[in-house]
mmCIF file with all atom_site columns, C-alpha atoms in Angstrom:
data_model
loop_
_atom_site.group_PDB
_atom_site.id
_atom_site.type_symbol
_atom_site.label_atom_id
_atom_site.label_alt_id
_atom_site.label_comp_id
_atom_site.label_asym_id
_atom_site.label_entity_id
_atom_site.label_seq_id
_atom_site.pdbx_PDB_ins_code
_atom_site.Cartn_x
_atom_site.Cartn_y
_atom_site.Cartn_z
_atom_site.occupancy
_atom_site.B_iso_or_equiv
_atom_site.pdbx_formal_charge
_atom_site.auth_seq_id
_atom_site.auth_comp_id
_atom_site.auth_asym_id
_atom_site.auth_atom_id
_atom_site.pdbx_PDB_model_num
ATOM 1   C CA . MET A 1 1   ? 0.045   0.020   0.062   1.00 54.00 ? 982  MET A CA 1
ATOM 2   C CA . SER A 1 2   ? 1.424   3.332   -1.020  1.00 69.00 ? 983  SER A CA 1
ATOM 3   C CA . GLN A 1 3   ? 1.559   6.568   0.915   1.00 73.00 ? 984  GLN A CA 1
ATOM 4   C CA . LYS A 1 4   ? -0.809  8.059   -1.785  1.00 73.00 ? 985  LYS A CA 1
ATOM 5   C CA . ASP A 1 5   ? -3.395  5.305   -1.007  1.00 70.00 ? 986  ASP A CA 1
ATOM 6   C CA . ASP A 1 6   ? -3.052  6.043   2.769   1.00 76.00 ? 987  ASP A CA 1
ATOM 7   C CA . GLN A 1 7   ? -3.669  9.755   2.165   1.00 78.00 ? 988  GLN A CA 1
ATOM 8   C CA . LYS A 1 8   ? -6.606  9.012   -0.061  1.00 76.00 ? 989  LYS A CA 1
ATOM 9   C CA . ALA A 1 9   ? -8.133  6.879   2.624   1.00 76.00 ? 990  ALA A CA 1
ATOM 10  C CA . ALA A 1 10  ? -7.494  9.449   5.338   1.00 79.00 ? 991  ALA A CA 1
ATOM 11  C CA . ASP A 1 11  ? -9.167  12.158  3.110   1.00 80.00 ? 992  ASP A CA 1
ATOM 12  C CA . VAL A 1 12  ? -12.156 9.964   2.454   1.00 78.00 ? 993  VAL A CA 1
ATOM 13  C CA . THR A 1 13  ? -12.436 9.016   6.129   1.00 78.00 ? 994  THR A CA 1
ATOM 14  C CA . ALA A 1 14  ? -12.466 12.704  7.155   1.00 81.00 ? 995  ALA A CA 1
ATOM 15  C CA . PHE A 1 15  ? -15.042 13.502  4.517   1.00 80.00 ? 996  PHE A CA 1
ATOM 16  C CA . LEU A 1 16  ? -17.368 10.706  5.337   1.00 81.00 ? 997  LEU A CA 1
ATOM 17  C CA . LEU A 1 17  ? -17.016 11.003  9.092   1.00 80.00 ? 998  LEU A CA 1
ATOM 18  C CA . GLU A 1 18  ? -17.845 14.776  8.948   1.00 82.00 ? 999  GLU A CA 1
ATOM 19  C CA . ALA A 1 19  ? -20.921 13.989  6.852   1.00 81.00 ? 1000 ALA A CA 1
ATOM 20  C CA . ALA A 1 20  ? -22.092 11.111  9.018   1.00 80.00 ? 1001 ALA A CA 1
ATOM 21  C CA . GLU A 1 21  ? -21.567 13.177  12.281  1.00 78.00 ? 1002 GLU A CA 1
ATOM 22  C CA . LYS A 1 22  ? -23.699 16.041  10.791  1.00 78.00 ? 1003 LYS A CA 1
ATOM 23  C CA . ALA A 1 23  ? -26.465 13.627  10.071  1.00 75.00 ? 1004 ALA A CA 1
ATOM 24  C CA . ASP A 1 24  ? -26.006 11.703  13.326  1.00 76.00 ? 1005 ASP A CA 1
ATOM 25  C CA . LEU A 1 25  ? -26.030 8.412   11.506  1.00 82.00 ? 1006 LEU A CA 1
ATOM 26  C CA . THR A 1 26  ? -25.775 4.854   12.624  1.00 87.00 ? 1007 THR A CA 1
ATOM 27  C CA . PHE A 1 27  ? -25.942 1.836   10.261  1.00 89.00 ? 1008 PHE A CA 1
ATOM 28  C CA . ASN A 1 28  ? -27.710 -1.431  10.754  1.00 89.00 ? 1009 ASN A CA 1
ATOM 29  C CA . ALA A 1 29  ? -26.599 -4.836  9.560   1.00 89.00 ? 1010 ALA A CA 1
ATOM 30  C CA . PRO A 1 30  ? -29.394 -7.209  8.452   1.00 91.00 ? 1011 PRO A CA 1
ATOM 31  C CA . ALA A 1 31  ? -29.953 -10.594 10.086  1.00 91.00 ? 1012 ALA A CA 1
ATOM 32  C CA . ASN A 1 32  ? -27.777 -13.622 9.057   1.00 91.00 ? 1013 ASN A CA 1
ATOM 33  C CA . VAL A 1 33  ? -25.002 -11.688 7.376   1.00 92.00 ? 1014 VAL A CA 1
ATOM 34  C CA . LYS A 1 34  ? -21.462 -12.830 8.217   1.00 93.00 ? 1015 LYS A CA 1
ATOM 35  C CA . LEU A 1 35  ? -19.375 -9.858  9.064   1.00 93.00 ? 1016 LEU A CA 1
ATOM 36  C CA . ALA A 1 36  ? -15.634 -9.759  9.458   1.00 94.00 ? 1017 ALA A CA 1
ATOM 37  C CA . ILE A 1 37  ? -15.252 -8.722  13.030  1.00 94.00 ? 1018 ILE A CA 1
ATOM 38  C CA . GLU A 1 38  ? -12.075 -7.865  15.004  1.00 95.00 ? 1019 GLU A CA 1
ATOM 39  C CA . ARG A 1 39  ? -11.815 -9.223  18.515  1.00 94.00 ? 1020 ARG A CA 1
ATOM 40  C CA . GLU A 1 40  ? -10.235 -7.384  21.350  1.00 92.00 ? 1021 GLU A CA 1
ATOM 41  C CA . ASP A 1 41  ? -6.979  -9.360  20.911  1.00 95.00 ? 1022 ASP A CA 1
ATOM 42  C CA . GLY A 1 42  ? -6.717  -8.105  17.337  1.00 93.00 ? 1023 GLY A CA 1
ATOM 43  C CA . SER A 1 43  ? -7.624  -11.360 15.561  1.00 94.00 ? 1024 SER A CA 1
ATOM 44  C CA . PHE A 1 44  ? -10.359 -11.400 12.950  1.00 94.00 ? 1025 PHE A CA 1
ATOM 45  C CA . ARG A 1 45  ? -13.148 -13.913 12.269  1.00 95.00 ? 1026 ARG A CA 1
ATOM 46  C CA . LYS A 1 46  ? -16.544 -14.110 10.587  1.00 95.00 ? 1027 LYS A CA 1
ATOM 47  C CA . LYS A 1 47  ? -19.511 -13.693 12.767  1.00 93.00 ? 1028 LYS A CA 1
ATOM 48  C CA . PRO A 1 48  ? -23.236 -13.879 11.781  1.00 92.00 ? 1029 PRO A CA 1
ATOM 49  C CA . THR A 1 49  ? -25.409 -10.919 12.696  1.00 90.00 ? 1030 THR A CA 1
ATOM 50  C CA . LEU A 1 50  ? -28.653 -11.204 14.578  1.00 90.00 ? 1031 LEU A CA 1
ATOM 51  C CA . GLY A 1 51  ? -30.084 -8.230  12.767  1.00 87.00 ? 1032 GLY A CA 1
ATOM 52  C CA . GLY A 1 52  ? -30.553 -4.689  14.018  1.00 85.00 ? 1033 GLY A CA 1
ATOM 53  C CA . GLU A 1 53  ? -27.074 -4.359  15.405  1.00 90.00 ? 1034 GLU A CA 1
ATOM 54  C CA . GLU A 1 54  ? -26.067 -0.603  15.032  1.00 91.00 ? 1035 GLU A CA 1
ATOM 55  C CA . PHE A 1 55  ? -22.714 0.564   13.893  1.00 92.00 ? 1036 PHE A CA 1
ATOM 56  C CA . LEU A 1 56  ? -20.848 3.882   13.658  1.00 91.00 ? 1037 LEU A CA 1
ATOM 57  C CA . LEU A 1 57  ? -18.478 4.532   10.794  1.00 88.00 ? 1038 LEU A CA 1
ATOM 58  C CA . GLN A 1 58  ? -14.986 4.623   12.302  1.00 88.00 ? 1039 GLN A CA 1
ATOM 59  C CA . LYS A 1 59  ? -12.714 4.951   9.296   1.00 87.00 ? 1040 LYS A CA 1
ATOM 60  C CA . VAL A 1 60  ? -11.793 3.911   5.702   1.00 85.00 ? 1041 VAL A CA 1
ATOM 61  C CA . ARG A 1 61  ? -8.648  2.083   4.817   1.00 84.00 ? 1042 ARG A CA 1
ATOM 62  C CA . ILE A 1 62  ? -7.183  0.512   1.742   1.00 81.00 ? 1043 ILE A CA 1
ATOM 63  C CA . GLY A 1 63  ? -6.848  -3.237  2.004   1.00 82.00 ? 1044 GLY A CA 1
ATOM 64  C CA . ALA A 1 64  ? -4.098  -5.440  0.798   1.00 81.00 ? 1045 ALA A CA 1
ATOM 65  C CA . ARG A 1 65  ? -5.696  -5.869  -2.546  1.00 80.00 ? 1046 ARG A CA 1
ATOM 66  C CA . GLY A 1 66  ? -6.099  -2.156  -3.024  1.00 79.00 ? 1047 GLY A CA 1
ATOM 67  C CA . LYS A 1 67  ? -9.832  -1.920  -2.339  1.00 81.00 ? 1048 LYS A CA 1
ATOM 68  C CA . PRO A 1 68  ? -11.426 0.264   0.252   1.00 85.00 ? 1049 PRO A CA 1
ATOM 69  C CA . ILE A 1 69  ? -12.523 -1.274  3.426   1.00 87.00 ? 1050 ILE A CA 1
ATOM 70  C CA . PHE A 1 70  ? -14.919 0.498   5.741   1.00 89.00 ? 1051 PHE A CA 1
ATOM 71  C CA . ARG A 1 71  ? -14.415 -0.021  9.515   1.00 91.00 ? 1052 ARG A CA 1
ATOM 72  C CA . PHE A 1 72  ? -17.422 0.292   11.854  1.00 92.00 ? 1053 PHE A CA 1
ATOM 73  C CA . GLU A 1 73  ? -17.532 0.261   15.593  1.00 93.00 ? 1054 GLU A CA 1
ATOM 74  C CA . PRO A 1 74  ? -20.529 -1.218  17.304  1.00 93.00 ? 1055 PRO A CA 1
ATOM 75  C CA . ALA A 1 75  ? -22.845 1.385   18.911  1.00 91.00 ? 1056 ALA A CA 1
ATOM 76  C CA . ASP A 1 76  ? -23.501 -0.880  21.849  1.00 91.00 ? 1057 ASP A CA 1
ATOM 77  C CA . LYS A 1 77  ? -21.133 -3.022  23.765  1.00 90.00 ? 1058 LYS A CA 1
ATOM 78  C CA . GLN A 1 78  ? -20.364 -6.250  21.859  1.00 90.00 ? 1059 GLN A CA 1
ATOM 79  C CA . ASP A 1 79  ? -17.782 -9.132  22.290  1.00 90.00 ? 1060 ASP A CA 1
ATOM 80  C CA . TYR A 1 80  ? -15.819 -7.567  19.409  1.00 94.00 ? 1061 TYR A CA 1
ATOM 81  C CA . VAL A 1 81  ? -14.332 -4.129  18.831  1.00 95.00 ? 1062 VAL A CA 1
ATOM 82  C CA . ALA A 1 82  ? -15.080 -3.477  15.169  1.00 95.00 ? 1063 ALA A CA 1
ATOM 83  C CA . ALA A 1 83  ? -16.574 -4.865  11.949  1.00 94.00 ? 1064 ALA A CA 1
ATOM 84  C CA . GLU A 1 84  ? -14.917 -4.391  8.621   1.00 93.00 ? 1065 GLU A CA 1
ATOM 85  C CA . VAL A 1 85  ? -16.687 -4.471  5.167   1.00 91.00 ? 1066 VAL A CA 1
ATOM 86  C CA . GLU A 1 86  ? -15.149 -4.266  1.719   1.00 89.00 ? 1067 GLU A CA 1
ATOM 87  C CA . LEU A 1 87  ? -16.491 -1.835  -0.715  1.00 86.00 ? 1068 LEU A CA 1
ATOM 88  C CA . GLY A 1 88  ? -17.862 -4.594  -2.993  1.00 86.00 ? 1069 GLY A CA 1
ATOM 89  C CA . LYS A 1 89  ? -19.803 -6.293  -0.061  1.00 89.00 ? 1070 LYS A CA 1
ATOM 90  C CA . VAL A 1 90  ? -21.084 -3.190  1.660   1.00 87.00 ? 1071 VAL A CA 1
ATOM 91  C CA . GLY A 1 91  ? -24.365 -3.308  -0.188  1.00 86.00 ? 1072 GLY A CA 1
ATOM 92  C CA . ASP A 1 92  ? -25.202 -6.711  1.210   1.00 89.00 ? 1073 ASP A CA 1
ATOM 93  C CA . GLU A 1 93  ? -23.659 -6.375  4.655   1.00 90.00 ? 1074 GLU A CA 1
ATOM 94  C CA . MET A 1 94  ? -24.503 -2.763  5.511   1.00 89.00 ? 1075 MET A CA 1
ATOM 95  C CA . PRO A 1 95  ? -27.251 -1.759  2.951   1.00 88.00 ? 1076 PRO A CA 1
ATOM 96  C CA . GLY A 1 96  ? -28.173 1.499   4.675   1.00 87.00 ? 1077 GLY A CA 1
ATOM 97  C CA . PHE A 1 97  ? -24.490 2.680   4.471   1.00 86.00 ? 1078 PHE A CA 1
ATOM 98  C CA . ALA A 1 98  ? -24.392 1.693   0.788   1.00 86.00 ? 1079 ALA A CA 1
ATOM 99  C CA . ASP A 1 99  ? -27.521 3.756   0.163   1.00 88.00 ? 1080 ASP A CA 1
ATOM 100 C CA . TRP A 1 100 ? -26.120 6.677   2.116   1.00 87.00 ? 1081 TRP A CA 1
ATOM 101 C CA . ILE A 1 101 ? -22.925 6.766   0.065   1.00 84.00 ? 1082 ILE A CA 1
ATOM 102 C CA . VAL A 1 102 ? -25.007 7.071   -3.099  1.00 86.00 ? 1083 VAL A CA 1
ATOM 103 C CA . GLN A 1 103 ? -27.149 9.775   -1.586  1.00 86.00 ? 1084 GLN A CA 1
ATOM 104 C CA . LEU A 1 104 ? -24.115 11.713  -0.298  1.00 84.00 ? 1085 LEU A CA 1
ATOM 105 C CA . ALA A 1 105 ? -22.552 11.587  -3.738  1.00 85.00 ? 1086 ALA A CA 1
ATOM 106 C CA . GLU A 1 106 ? -25.866 12.861  -5.322  1.00 85.00 ? 1087 GLU A CA 1
ATOM 107 C CA . SER A 1 107 ? -26.034 15.642  -2.738  1.00 85.00 ? 1088 SER A CA 1
ATOM 108 C CA . HIS A 1 108 ? -22.546 16.845  -3.887  1.00 82.00 ? 1089 HIS A CA 1
ATOM 109 C CA . GLY A 1 109 ? -23.514 16.862  -7.506  1.00 85.00 ? 1090 GLY A CA 1
ATOM 110 C CA . SER A 1 110 ? -22.787 13.364  -8.679  1.00 81.00 ? 1091 SER A CA 1
ATOM 111 C CA . ARG A 1 111 ? -24.980 11.547  -11.120 1.00 83.00 ? 1092 ARG A CA 1
ATOM 112 C CA . SER A 1 112 ? -23.742 8.209   -9.944  1.00 74.00 ? 1093 SER A CA 1
ATOM 113 C CA . THR A 1 113 ? -26.239 5.451   -9.403  1.00 77.00 ? 1094 THR A CA 1
ATOM 114 C CA . THR A 1 114 ? -23.906 2.640   -8.416  1.00 81.00 ? 1095 THR A CA 1
ATOM 115 C CA . LEU A 1 115 ? -21.989 2.400   -5.104  1.00 79.00 ? 1096 LEU A CA 1
ATOM 116 C CA . LYS A 1 116 ? -18.601 2.006   -6.846  1.00 81.00 ? 1097 LYS A CA 1
ATOM 117 C CA . SER A 1 117 ? -19.039 5.148   -8.909  1.00 82.00 ? 1098 SER A CA 1
ATOM 118 C CA . ALA A 1 118 ? -20.460 7.167   -6.068  1.00 81.00 ? 1099 ALA A CA 1
ATOM 119 C CA . TYR A 1 119 ? -17.517 6.174   -3.903  1.00 79.00 ? 1100 TYR A CA 1
ATOM 120 C CA . ALA A 1 120 ? -15.132 7.173   -6.648  1.00 82.00 ? 1101 ALA A CA 1
ATOM 121 C CA . PHE A 1 121 ? -16.868 10.521  -6.899  1.00 81.00 ? 1102 PHE A CA 1
ATOM 122 C CA . LEU A 1 122 ? -16.606 11.041  -3.081  1.00 78.00 ? 1103 LEU A CA 1
ATOM 123 C CA . GLU A 1 123 ? -12.948 10.245  -3.257  1.00 77.00 ? 1104 GLU A CA 1
ATOM 124 C CA . LEU A 1 124 ? -12.493 13.178  -5.672  1.00 78.00 ? 1105 LEU A CA 1
ATOM 125 C CA . GLN A 1 125 ? -14.614 15.356  -3.453  1.00 77.00 ? 1106 GLN A CA 1
ATOM 126 C CA . ALA A 1 126 ? -12.635 14.481  -0.432  1.00 72.00 ? 1107 ALA A CA 1
ATOM 127 C CA . ALA A 1 127 ? -9.324  15.233  -2.183  1.00 74.00 ? 1108 ALA A CA 1
ATOM 128 C CA . LYS A 1 128 ? -10.727 18.656  -3.164  1.00 78.00 ? 1109 LYS A CA 1
ATOM 129 C CA . VAL A 1 129 ? -11.728 19.318  0.431   1.00 71.00 ? 1110 VAL A CA 1
ATOM 130 C CA . ALA A 1 130 ? -8.314  18.247  1.749   1.00 72.00 ? 1111 ALA A CA 1
ATOM 131 C CA . GLU A 1 131 ? -6.526  20.409  -0.769  1.00 79.00 ? 1112 GLU A CA 1
ATOM 132 C CA . GLN A 1 132 ? -8.693  23.427  0.199   1.00 76.00 ? 1113 GLN A CA 1
ATOM 133 C CA . THR A 1 133 ? -8.070  22.806  3.853   1.00 74.00 ? 1114 THR A CA 1
ATOM 134 C CA . ALA A 1 134 ? -4.327  22.533  3.262   1.00 76.00 ? 1115 ALA A CA 1
ATOM 135 C CA . GLU A 1 135 ? -4.313  25.752  1.292   1.00 83.00 ? 1116 GLU A CA 1
ATOM 136 C CA . ARG A 1 136 ? -6.141  27.542  4.008   1.00 81.00 ? 1117 ARG A CA 1
ATOM 137 C CA . ALA A 1 137 ? -3.750  26.269  6.598   1.00 81.00 ? 1118 ALA A CA 1
ATOM 138 C CA . GLU A 1 138 ? -0.811  27.405  4.446   1.00 86.00 ? 1119 GLU A CA 1
ATOM 139 C CA . GLN A 1 139 ? -2.300  30.851  4.025   1.00 87.00 ? 1120 GLN A CA 1
ATOM 140 C CA . LYS A 1 140 ? -2.831  31.147  7.837   1.00 85.00 ? 1121 LYS A CA 1
ATOM 141 C CA . ARG A 1 141 ? 0.749   30.077  8.435   1.00 85.00 ? 1122 ARG A CA 1
ATOM 142 C CA . ILE A 1 142 ? 1.952   32.731  5.898   1.00 84.00 ? 1123 ILE A CA 1
ATOM 143 C CA . GLU A 1 143 ? -0.200  35.423  7.481   1.00 83.00 ? 1124 GLU A CA 1
ATOM 144 C CA . LYS A 1 144 ? 1.033   34.451  10.985  1.00 82.00 ? 1125 LYS A CA 1
ATOM 145 C CA . ALA A 1 145 ? 4.672   34.680  9.920   1.00 79.00 ? 1126 ALA A CA 1
ATOM 146 C CA . ALA A 1 146 ? 4.223   38.076  8.214   1.00 77.00 ? 1127 ALA A CA 1
ATOM 147 C CA . GLU A 1 147 ? 2.489   39.325  11.457  1.00 78.00 ? 1128 GLU A CA 1
ATOM 148 C CA . ASP A 1 148 ? 5.303   37.943  13.640  1.00 74.00 ? 1129 ASP A CA 1
ATOM 149 C CA . TYR A 1 149 ? 7.971   39.578  11.573  1.00 73.00 ? 1130 TYR A CA 1
ATOM 150 C CA . ALA A 1 150 ? 5.970   42.801  11.436  1.00 72.00 ? 1131 ALA A CA 1
ATOM 151 C CA . ASP A 1 151 ? 5.896   42.922  15.239  1.00 72.00 ? 1132 ASP A CA 1
ATOM 152 C CA . ASN A 1 152 ? 9.602   42.199  15.667  1.00 70.00 ? 1133 ASN A CA 1
ATOM 153 C CA . PRO A 1 153 ? 11.541  45.415  15.864  1.00 72.00 ? 1134 PRO A CA 1
ATOM 154 C CA . ASN A 1 154 ? 14.860  43.599  15.317  1.00 73.00 ? 1135 ASN A CA 1
ATOM 155 C CA . PHE A 1 155 ? 13.723  41.920  12.127  1.00 66.00 ? 1136 PHE A CA 1
ATOM 156 C CA . GLY A 1 156 ? 16.051  42.838  9.247   1.00 65.00 ? 1137 GLY A CA 1
ATOM 157 C CA . MET A 1 157 ? 18.746  44.296  11.487  1.00 66.00 ? 1138 MET A CA 1
ATOM 158 C CA . PHE A 1 158 ? 22.256  42.833  11.083  1.00 63.00 ? 1139 PHE A CA 1
#
């Protein structure tokens, strides 16, 4: 996995978490779906759901095969710490989340109707937001430096 992939995943995570937080969203897994869960000791296994378990989006990471993996934490105390779902399986394993991704893309101007194209659109949106945030931070840094130098009576003296 490259540093570029890590940055892309971090940008998408920030973008999705902000949107999910604004909407105060939890996502439900349907009954009898086998989710990849992470135990407290860090090991993974498949576990069938009872249906109705609520999850909060925790982050997005790029898996070993280069595909996005969504990490969810259970809203209520469980015998595991997280569930992970690949982009290709999210429609079956977290259908409400898949629908939300498509709706979120549409709300940002996408005409995407499939989960994969909506996610690709959101990756681009997240990159734009991250770039704008970095530009604003750089501008603030420049303004602060100019202010600091202007307030220093010894600046430019040799």
